[in-house]
């Protein structure tokens, strides 16, 4: 069975992480626990962009976690970027351990809409599944409605389902770790 450690990195208080972990565990048939790691995420802050360098945080997760096969999912409320991109919702290592997502651009208030903790949780759940899907070796899926569909805008996240399609799902469920 796959083990996943959900690591709050100044995560949004509106996300109840224990509940979130239980829901992830159900869809992925994995053991998901919430645990703190001393990740110095301030060091990933880029003052000129006012954003956090996602790749640096992934590296910090790997450097801080005990060795092993447990997958690492960082959850942060900070806006993430990679040098070539304006922003990203999340990032993952393909077929490897570490991934992260940010709730920063998943909040309705960022777009001048009424806050909705329901939407925030729903979008966050999809992003967590999506990034974890990459760590299982899944690439973007374009053929079917699937949580592995690529998302550029928050609307793209709202459109896709919170589940893996018939071609992606076996990759998750056949995983050995
Ligand atoms: Zn992706
Ligand atoms: Zn798919």
XYZ file of N, CA, C and O and ligand atoms in Angstrom:
710
model
N 0.842 -1.197 0.000
C 0.000 0.000 0.000
C 0.881 1.253 0.000
O 1.899 1.288 0.669
N 0.445 2.237 -0.769
C 1.200 3.489 -0.844
C 1.024 4.296 0.447
O -0.084 4.401 0.967
N 2.110 4.847 0.932
C 2.053 5.767 2.068
C 2.269 7.179 1.564
O 3.174 7.425 0.765
N 1.440 8.069 2.033
C 1.563 9.477 1.632
C 1.608 10.329 2.895
O 0.770 10.167 3.791
N 2.583 11.225 2.951
C 2.658 12.163 4.066
C 2.228 13.537 3.563
O 2.799 14.064 2.605
N 1.197 14.064 4.188
C 0.675 15.379 3.819
C 1.325 16.398 4.762
O 1.161 16.307 5.979
N 2.067 17.324 4.191
C 2.885 18.213 5.007
C 2.395 19.654 4.903
O 2.527 20.294 3.850
N 1.807 20.206 5.975
C 1.360 21.600 5.911
C 2.562 22.545 5.897
O 3.426 22.458 6.764
N 2.606 23.415 4.892
C 3.664 24.420 4.780
C 2.972 25.782 4.787
O 2.738 26.373 3.751
N 2.568 26.205 5.982
C 1.738 27.396 6.121
C 0.492 27.237 5.260
O 0.207 28.042 4.380
N -0.223 26.165 5.529
C -1.423 25.811 4.758
C -2.607 26.680 5.166
O -2.629 27.248 6.263
N -3.559 26.788 4.276
C -4.776 27.561 4.517
C -5.579 26.926 5.664
O -5.806 25.723 5.671
N -5.995 27.754 6.614
C -6.751 27.231 7.746
C -8.113 26.679 7.339
O -8.723 25.905 8.072
N -8.634 27.123 6.207
C -9.939 26.633 5.764
C -9.890 25.191 5.261
O -10.922 24.584 5.014
N -8.697 24.665 5.061
C -8.583 23.262 4.661
C -8.447 22.431 5.929
O -7.467 22.580 6.652
N -9.414 21.574 6.200
C -9.248 20.698 7.365
C -8.424 19.503 6.902
O -8.924 18.613 6.230
N -7.149 19.528 7.256
C -6.207 18.582 6.647
C -6.462 17.124 7.024
O -6.202 16.233 6.215
N -6.969 16.865 8.221
C -7.219 15.463 8.596
C -8.318 14.860 7.729
O -8.204 13.743 7.239
N -9.365 15.647 7.532
C -10.470 15.223 6.669
C -9.965 15.046 5.226
O -10.275 14.072 4.543
N -9.180 16.010 4.817
C -8.596 16.036 3.478
C -7.767 14.764 3.245
O -7.884 14.095 2.219
N -6.962 14.410 4.242
C -6.111 13.216 4.149
C -6.971 11.958 4.031
O -6.670 11.058 3.233
N -8.041 11.901 4.813
C -8.914 10.724 4.775
C -9.553 10.574 3.396
O -9.617 9.466 2.842
N -9.995 11.690 2.816
C -10.624 11.645 1.487
C -9.621 11.228 0.413
O -9.948 10.448 -0.490
N -8.394 11.732 0.504
C -7.353 11.344 -0.464
C -7.080 9.847 -0.359
O -6.958 9.140 -1.366
N -6.988 9.377 0.885
C -6.708 7.957 1.116
C -7.760 7.070 0.473
O -7.444 6.007 -0.072
N -8.995 7.535 0.507
C -10.079 6.741 -0.051
C -9.966 6.627 -1.577
O -10.055 5.545 -2.124
N -9.757 7.750 -2.255
C -9.679 7.727 -3.718
C -8.426 6.983 -4.196
O -8.460 6.253 -5.185
N -7.318 7.149 -3.483
C -6.050 6.569 -3.930
C -5.805 5.175 -3.358
O -4.831 4.523 -3.724
N -6.676 4.717 -2.461
C -6.443 3.458 -1.741
C -5.037 3.483 -1.129
O -4.244 2.555 -1.303
N -4.733 4.569 -0.444
C -3.407 4.757 0.152
C -3.567 5.127 1.624
O -4.655 5.490 2.061
N -2.455 4.982 2.367
C -2.445 5.425 3.756
C -1.945 6.862 3.764
O -0.797 7.111 3.410
N -2.799 7.797 4.124
C -2.403 9.207 4.088
C -2.394 9.766 5.506
O -3.413 9.695 6.198
N -1.261 10.290 5.936
C -1.182 10.886 7.262
C -0.731 12.341 7.144
O -0.093 12.730 6.168
N -1.087 13.134 8.141
C -0.666 14.533 8.175
C 0.500 14.635 9.147
O 0.434 14.094 10.250
N 1.580 15.277 8.724
C 2.727 15.387 9.614
C 3.569 16.597 9.270
O 3.695 16.969 8.105
N 4.112 17.230 10.290
C 4.938 18.418 10.058
C 6.372 18.013 9.734
O 6.864 17.009 10.227
N 6.999 18.764 8.853
C 8.428 18.616 8.592
C 9.035 20.015 8.714
O 8.393 20.998 8.321
N 10.259 20.123 9.260
C 10.863 21.453 9.429
C 11.426 21.992 8.113
O 12.625 22.139 7.942
N 10.522 22.308 7.187
C 10.941 22.803 5.873
C 11.065 24.328 5.932
O 10.080 25.013 6.238
N 12.251 24.873 5.672
C 12.440 26.332 5.784
C 11.923 27.062 4.548
O 12.695 27.627 3.769
N 10.585 27.075 4.369
C 10.058 27.568 3.087
C 10.348 29.049 2.827
O 10.343 29.482 1.690
N 10.621 29.811 3.898
C 10.968 31.237 3.689
C 12.150 31.384 2.731
O 12.268 32.381 2.029
N 13.033 30.376 2.748
C 14.209 30.421 1.864
C 13.817 30.279 0.395
O 14.630 30.541 -0.490
N 12.589 29.866 0.132
C 12.141 29.728 -1.252
C 11.413 30.985 -1.727
O 10.944 31.057 -2.867
N 11.321 31.989 -0.833
C 10.606 33.219 -1.183
C 11.452 34.091 -2.101
O 12.635 34.311 -1.851
N 10.846 34.543 -3.179
C 11.507 35.451 -4.111
C 10.888 36.835 -3.928
O 9.737 37.068 -4.323
N 11.649 37.734 -3.316
C 11.097 39.033 -2.947
C 10.706 39.858 -4.173
O 9.747 40.617 -4.136
N 11.419 39.702 -5.299
C 11.097 40.516 -6.467
C 9.786 40.043 -7.099
O 9.037 40.832 -7.657
N 9.480 38.756 -7.009
C 8.229 38.236 -7.582
C 7.120 38.142 -6.549
O 5.957 37.904 -6.895
N 7.482 38.236 -5.273
C 6.532 38.027 -4.173
C 5.831 36.684 -4.290
O 4.618 36.557 -4.103
N 6.596 35.682 -4.645
C 6.079 34.327 -4.796
C 7.125 33.353 -4.268
O 8.279 33.735 -4.055
N 6.724 32.113 -4.123
C 7.638 31.086 -3.632
C 8.063 30.175 -4.781
O 7.217 29.744 -5.580
N 9.358 29.878 -4.823
C 9.924 29.028 -5.877
C 9.570 27.569 -5.568
O 10.105 26.969 -4.627
N 8.686 27.024 -6.383
C 8.147 25.697 -6.125
C 9.214 24.600 -6.165
O 9.235 23.699 -5.316
N 10.111 24.692 -7.140
C 11.159 23.678 -7.274
C 12.058 23.612 -6.043
O 12.474 22.536 -5.611
N 12.316 24.787 -5.467
C 13.154 24.811 -4.265
C 12.435 24.141 -3.100
O 13.043 23.450 -2.293
N 11.125 24.376 -3.014
C 10.383 23.745 -1.907
C 10.374 22.220 -2.071
O 10.554 21.489 -1.100
N 10.195 21.752 -3.304
C 10.223 20.294 -3.526
C 11.552 19.716 -3.053
O 11.592 18.676 -2.399
N 12.631 20.403 -3.395
C 13.953 19.922 -2.974
C 14.071 19.912 -1.450
O 14.597 18.975 -0.866
N 13.527 20.949 -0.808
C 13.568 21.008 0.665
C 12.774 19.861 1.278
O 13.173 19.296 2.291
N 11.637 19.524 0.652
C 10.838 18.402 1.162
C 11.671 17.127 1.133
O 11.712 16.367 2.095
N 12.350 16.915 -0.001
C 13.166 15.702 -0.150
C 14.337 15.708 0.830
O 14.704 14.675 1.377
N 14.921 16.885 1.056
C 16.066 16.977 1.969
C 15.656 16.782 3.424
O 16.458 16.373 4.255
N 14.421 17.133 3.744
C 13.978 17.123 5.140
C 13.330 15.808 5.553
O 13.365 15.421 6.715
N 12.682 15.136 4.593
C 11.931 13.917 4.927
C 12.885 12.767 5.228
O 13.974 12.703 4.661
N 12.468 11.861 6.102
C 13.280 10.667 6.317
C 13.351 9.875 5.005
O 12.392 9.919 4.221
N 14.467 9.190 4.734
C 14.557 8.431 3.496
C 13.482 7.337 3.465
O 13.016 6.899 4.512
N 13.091 6.938 2.275
C 12.060 5.908 2.158
C 11.219 6.171 0.940
O 11.568 6.989 0.088
N 10.106 5.462 0.852
C 9.282 5.554 -0.349
C 8.011 6.358 -0.135
O 7.247 6.571 -1.067
N 7.770 6.761 1.099
C 6.567 7.542 1.387
C 6.498 8.760 0.465
O 7.468 9.506 0.347
N 5.360 8.924 -0.187
C 5.206 10.098 -1.040
C 5.011 11.335 -0.161
O 4.447 11.253 0.925
N 5.473 12.475 -0.657
C 5.424 13.711 0.115
C 4.558 14.728 -0.616
O 4.847 15.085 -1.754
N 3.499 15.162 0.041
C 2.621 16.178 -0.554
C 2.662 17.429 0.319
O 2.127 17.427 1.435
N 3.294 18.483 -0.172
C 3.307 19.756 0.536
C 2.032 20.528 0.226
O 1.555 20.531 -0.913
N 1.470 21.175 1.249
C 0.246 21.971 1.071
C 0.544 23.376 1.577
O 0.851 23.553 2.752
N 0.465 24.353 0.695
C 0.780 25.716 1.118
C -0.289 26.705 0.657
O -1.005 26.454 -0.310
N -0.357 27.832 1.386
C -1.281 28.906 1.001
C -0.536 29.971 0.194
O -1.128 30.969 -0.205
N 0.766 29.771 -0.024
C 1.568 30.790 -0.720
C 1.528 30.589 -2.236
O 1.439 29.459 -2.715
N 1.648 31.697 -2.950
C 1.632 31.662 -4.417
C 2.955 31.058 -4.919
O 4.033 31.490 -4.512
N 2.851 30.074 -5.789
C 4.035 29.361 -6.272
C 4.391 29.759 -7.701
O 3.513 30.085 -8.494
N 5.689 29.709 -8.013
C 6.100 29.948 -9.394
C 7.266 29.030 -9.746
O 7.927 28.460 -8.884
N 7.481 28.895 -11.047
C 8.716 28.357 -11.595
C 9.246 29.443 -12.508
O 8.455 30.205 -13.090
N 10.569 29.550 -12.649
C 11.134 30.684 -13.394
C 10.492 30.954 -14.757
O 10.341 32.106 -15.136
N 10.078 29.942 -15.501
C 9.532 30.193 -16.840
C 8.038 30.492 -16.824
O 7.463 30.811 -17.864
N 7.393 30.355 -15.670
C 5.936 30.500 -15.619
C 5.514 31.595 -14.643
O 6.159 31.813 -13.618
N 4.421 32.295 -14.993
C 3.901 33.355 -14.131
C 3.487 32.807 -12.770
O 3.713 33.422 -11.737
N 2.815 31.687 -12.792
C 2.385 31.039 -11.545
C 2.110 29.581 -11.855
O 1.960 29.205 -13.024
N 2.051 28.783 -10.811
C 1.600 27.394 -10.982
C 0.679 27.037 -9.817
O 0.814 27.571 -8.723
N -0.274 26.143 -10.092
C -1.144 25.646 -9.017
C -0.387 24.632 -8.168
O -0.645 24.479 -6.982
N 0.531 23.918 -8.815
C 1.276 22.897 -8.093
C 2.377 22.345 -8.972
O 2.505 22.716 -10.149
N 3.174 21.468 -8.376
C 4.276 20.868 -9.122
C 4.527 19.479 -8.545
O 4.308 19.251 -7.349
N 4.983 18.578 -9.415
C 5.268 17.221 -8.944
C 6.476 16.665 -9.657
O 6.786 17.049 -10.783
N 7.141 15.738 -9.003
C 8.163 14.940 -9.667
C 7.423 13.801 -10.362
O 6.571 13.155 -9.749
N 7.776 13.531 -11.608
C 7.108 12.448 -12.325
C 7.639 11.103 -11.830
O 8.847 10.880 -11.805
N 6.717 10.236 -11.448
C 7.074 8.895 -10.971
C 8.144 8.952 -9.876
O 9.136 8.228 -9.924
N 7.940 9.808 -8.928
C 8.896 9.931 -7.820
C 8.147 10.372 -6.564
O 6.929 10.279 -6.501
N 8.881 10.882 -5.590
C 8.271 11.062 -4.269
C 7.490 12.337 -4.029
O 6.484 12.332 -3.330
N 8.013 13.464 -4.505
C 7.559 14.738 -3.941
C 6.624 15.533 -4.850
O 6.788 15.567 -6.070
N 5.653 16.181 -4.231
C 4.785 17.107 -4.968
C 4.253 18.152 -4.000
O 4.367 18.021 -2.782
N 3.696 19.194 -4.572
C 3.174 20.301 -3.758
C 2.022 20.947 -4.504
O 1.979 20.917 -5.738
N 1.076 21.497 -3.766
C 0.107 22.374 -4.428
C -0.145 23.564 -3.515
O 0.106 23.521 -2.315
N -0.638 24.642 -4.139
C -0.940 25.858 -3.403
C -2.426 26.171 -3.512
O -3.030 26.035 -4.582
N -3.000 26.628 -2.417
C -4.411 27.016 -2.441
C -4.573 28.498 -2.796
O -5.696 28.981 -2.927
N -3.456 29.200 -2.995
C -3.495 30.657 -3.197
C -4.467 31.063 -4.314
O -5.279 31.962 -4.142
N -4.353 30.397 -5.468
C -5.179 30.753 -6.625
C -6.459 29.936 -6.709
O -7.146 29.935 -7.731
N -6.770 29.217 -5.634
C -7.987 28.398 -5.610
C -9.091 29.077 -4.809
O -10.203 28.590 -4.730
N -8.756 30.216 -4.208
C -9.728 30.943 -3.398
C -10.546 31.890 -4.271
O -9.995 32.661 -5.048
N -11.854 31.841 -4.106
C -12.736 32.737 -4.857
C -12.387 34.210 -4.655
O -12.492 35.012 -5.575
N -11.994 34.579 -3.430
C -11.750 35.999 -3.128
C -10.640 36.584 -4.006
O -10.640 37.779 -4.289
N -9.719 35.735 -4.478
C -8.647 36.241 -5.348
C -9.228 36.806 -6.650
O -8.637 37.663 -7.289
N -10.400 36.292 -7.041
C -11.018 36.701 -8.310
C -12.174 37.669 -8.076
O -13.013 37.871 -8.949
N -12.247 38.219 -6.862
C -13.297 39.189 -6.552
C -14.664 38.554 -6.370
O -15.687 39.232 -6.462
N -14.700 37.241 -6.109
C -15.976 36.549 -5.895
C -16.172 36.259 -4.405
O -15.214 36.313 -3.629
N -17.405 35.937 -4.034
C -17.692 35.637 -2.627
C -16.896 34.409 -2.190
O -16.841 33.421 -2.927
N -16.270 34.473 -1.015
C -15.480 33.334 -0.551
C -16.344 32.071 -0.438
O -17.525 32.158 -0.110
N -15.761 30.941 -0.762
C -16.478 29.675 -0.627
C -15.497 28.618 -0.156
O -14.610 28.206 -0.902
N -15.653 28.203 1.107
C -14.728 27.184 1.606
C -15.021 25.851 0.928
O -14.136 25.016 0.749
N -16.266 25.656 0.495
C -16.600 24.428 -0.238
C -15.791 24.344 -1.535
O -15.159 23.324 -1.827
N -15.809 25.433 -2.313
C -15.055 25.445 -3.580
C -13.560 25.331 -3.332
O -12.846 24.634 -4.050
N -13.093 26.018 -2.291
C -11.666 25.958 -1.969
C -11.243 24.512 -1.699
O -10.228 24.035 -2.207
N -12.055 23.808 -0.917
C -11.717 22.412 -0.590
C -11.809 21.518 -1.813
O -10.981 20.651 -2.032
N -12.850 21.736 -2.615
C -13.058 20.914 -3.809
C -11.878 21.084 -4.786
O -11.342 20.125 -5.308
N -11.495 22.322 -5.013
C -10.385 22.589 -5.937
C -9.078 22.042 -5.373
O -8.254 21.489 -6.107
N -8.886 22.234 -4.082
C -7.656 21.751 -3.452
C -7.566 20.236 -3.556
O -6.497 19.681 -3.811
N -8.695 19.578 -3.365
C -8.716 18.117 -3.441
C -8.301 17.652 -4.836
O -7.482 16.746 -4.998
N -8.838 18.311 -5.857
C -8.479 17.946 -7.237
C -7.009 18.202 -7.508
O -6.328 17.401 -8.146
N -6.512 19.325 -7.030
C -5.091 19.631 -7.256
C -4.190 18.639 -6.536
O -3.167 18.217 -7.071
N -4.575 18.242 -5.341
C -3.785 17.248 -4.598
C -3.776 15.922 -5.366
O -2.723 15.308 -5.564
N -4.948 15.485 -5.835
C -5.015 14.231 -6.610
C -4.175 14.340 -7.873
O -3.466 13.413 -8.250
N -4.272 15.489 -8.543
C -3.550 15.703 -9.797
C -2.034 15.609 -9.579
O -1.345 14.861 -10.287
N -1.520 16.331 -8.602
C -0.073 16.325 -8.367
C 0.380 14.946 -7.891
O 1.426 14.453 -8.330
N -0.393 14.342 -7.020
C -0.033 12.984 -6.590
C -0.054 12.031 -7.786
O 0.811 11.158 -7.904
N -1.030 12.214 -8.690
C -1.093 11.385 -9.899
C 0.214 11.415 -10.678
O 0.705 10.388 -11.151
N 0.819 12.580 -10.783
C 2.130 12.685 -11.455
C 3.185 11.846 -10.723
O 4.025 11.213 -11.349
N 3.150 11.862 -9.389
C 4.162 11.084 -8.650
C 3.983 9.581 -8.886
O 4.925 8.817 -8.718
N 2.781 9.173 -9.274
C 2.542 7.763 -9.636
C 2.987 7.482 -11.075
O 2.852 6.381 -11.555
N 3.427 8.509 -11.780
C 3.896 8.318 -13.152
C 2.895 8.758 -14.212
O 3.165 8.648 -15.404
N 1.743 9.275 -13.800
C 0.747 9.722 -14.785
C 1.137 11.068 -15.380
O 1.571 11.970 -14.662
N 0.972 11.194 -16.702
C 1.153 12.475 -17.374
C -0.218 13.106 -17.593
O -1.218 12.531 -17.199
N -0.243 14.259 -18.258
C -1.547 14.886 -18.479
C -2.393 14.037 -19.410
O -1.897 13.417 -20.339
N -3.672 14.022 -19.111
C -4.615 13.161 -19.802
C -5.569 14.085 -20.552
O -6.091 15.024 -19.972
N -5.753 13.840 -21.853
C -6.588 14.766 -22.626
C -7.814 14.082 -23.220
O -8.702 14.745 -23.741
N -7.886 12.775 -23.145
C -8.925 12.042 -23.873
C -10.267 12.010 -23.174
O -11.310 11.994 -23.820
N -10.249 11.989 -21.867
C -11.483 11.775 -21.102
C -11.559 12.858 -20.030
O -10.541 13.409 -19.638
N -12.775 13.089 -19.479
C -12.828 13.906 -18.270
C -12.044 13.164 -17.185
O -12.317 11.992 -16.919
N -11.050 13.817 -16.610
C -10.124 13.119 -15.707
C -9.413 14.156 -14.857
O -9.131 15.265 -15.323
N -9.104 13.813 -13.619
C -8.406 14.753 -12.744
C -6.993 15.048 -13.276
O -6.376 16.050 -12.884
N -6.495 14.214 -14.207
C -5.175 14.464 -14.802
C -5.254 15.393 -16.019
O -4.248 15.647 -16.664
N -6.432 15.938 -16.337
C -6.512 16.987 -17.361
C -5.665 18.165 -16.884
O -5.655 18.481 -15.689
N -4.958 18.814 -17.819
C -4.142 19.966 -17.450
C -5.050 21.147 -17.104
O -6.129 21.293 -17.669
N -4.605 21.994 -16.161
C -5.392 23.177 -15.786
C -4.517 24.416 -15.828
O -3.476 24.460 -15.187
N -4.963 25.398 -16.583
C -4.251 26.671 -16.610
C -4.975 27.690 -15.734
O -4.354 28.486 -15.050
N -6.296 27.647 -15.788
C -7.108 28.593 -15.026
C -7.967 27.833 -14.029
O -8.217 26.635 -14.200
N -8.428 28.540 -13.030
C -9.198 27.888 -11.975
C -10.483 27.269 -12.546
O -10.953 26.233 -12.072
N -10.997 27.862 -13.612
C -12.195 27.298 -14.266
C -11.919 25.888 -14.788
O -12.804 25.030 -14.798
N -10.669 25.668 -15.257
C -10.309 24.336 -15.753
C -10.398 23.302 -14.627
O -10.750 22.146 -14.850
N -10.048 23.754 -13.431
C -10.113 22.835 -12.285
C -11.569 22.524 -11.965
O -11.926 21.386 -11.677
N -12.426 23.560 -12.041
C -13.840 23.342 -11.719
C -14.501 22.370 -12.692
O -15.394 21.621 -12.321
N -14.051 22.394 -13.944
C -14.672 21.534 -14.962
C -14.300 20.067 -14.773
O -15.107 19.183 -14.992
N -13.049 19.809 -14.347
C -12.649 18.394 -14.337
C -13.159 17.666 -13.095
O -13.364 18.275 -12.047
N -13.348 16.338 -13.218
C -13.868 15.588 -12.074
C -12.775 15.311 -11.045
O -11.587 15.380 -11.371
N -13.185 14.985 -9.835
C -12.221 14.664 -8.771
C -11.918 13.172 -8.790
O -11.914 12.506 -7.762
N -11.720 12.637 -9.995
C -11.398 11.209 -10.094
C -10.578 10.920 -11.336
O -10.524 11.743 -12.254
N -9.952 9.753 -11.342
C -9.116 9.339 -12.459
C -9.981 8.592 -13.476
O -10.878 7.842 -13.105
N -9.693 8.820 -14.773
C -10.463 8.155 -15.819
C -10.072 6.672 -15.891
O -9.157 6.219 -15.204
N -10.761 5.939 -16.771
C -10.545 4.487 -16.848
C -9.123 4.130 -17.278
O -8.638 3.051 -16.940
N -8.434 5.013 -18.015
C -7.047 4.659 -18.376
C -6.049 5.052 -17.288
O -5.029 4.404 -17.120
N -6.326 6.128 -16.558
C -5.377 6.556 -15.516
C -5.542 5.755 -14.224
O -4.562 5.478 -13.535
N -6.769 5.411 -13.904
C -7.059 4.765 -12.628
C -6.219 3.500 -12.352
O -5.698 3.340 -11.236
N -6.054 2.588 -13.355
C -5.260 1.385 -13.060
C -3.818 1.687 -12.671
O -3.219 0.939 -11.898
N -3.264 2.781 -13.196
C -1.879 3.133 -12.849
C -1.779 3.419 -11.347
O -0.818 3.028 -10.684
N -2.798 4.089 -10.815
C -2.822 4.384 -9.380
C -2.991 3.094 -8.588
O -2.288 2.835 -7.622
N -3.925 2.277 -9.027
C -4.287 1.121 -8.201
C -3.360 -0.067 -8.369
O -3.373 -0.976 -7.552
N -2.510 -0.026 -9.403
C -1.521 -1.094 -9.549
C -0.180 -0.714 -8.922
O 0.745 -1.508 -8.905
N -0.101 0.510 -8.419
C 1.182 0.982 -7.875
C 1.609 0.104 -6.702
O 0.790 -0.298 -5.878
N 2.896 -0.203 -6.652
C 3.384 -1.039 -5.548
C 3.759 -0.203 -4.333
O 3.825 -0.707 -3.231
N 4.069 1.055 -4.569
C 4.319 1.948 -3.430
C 4.074 3.375 -3.878
O 3.851 3.615 -5.063
Zn -0.043 18.434 -14.075
Zn -7.047 10.150 -17.276
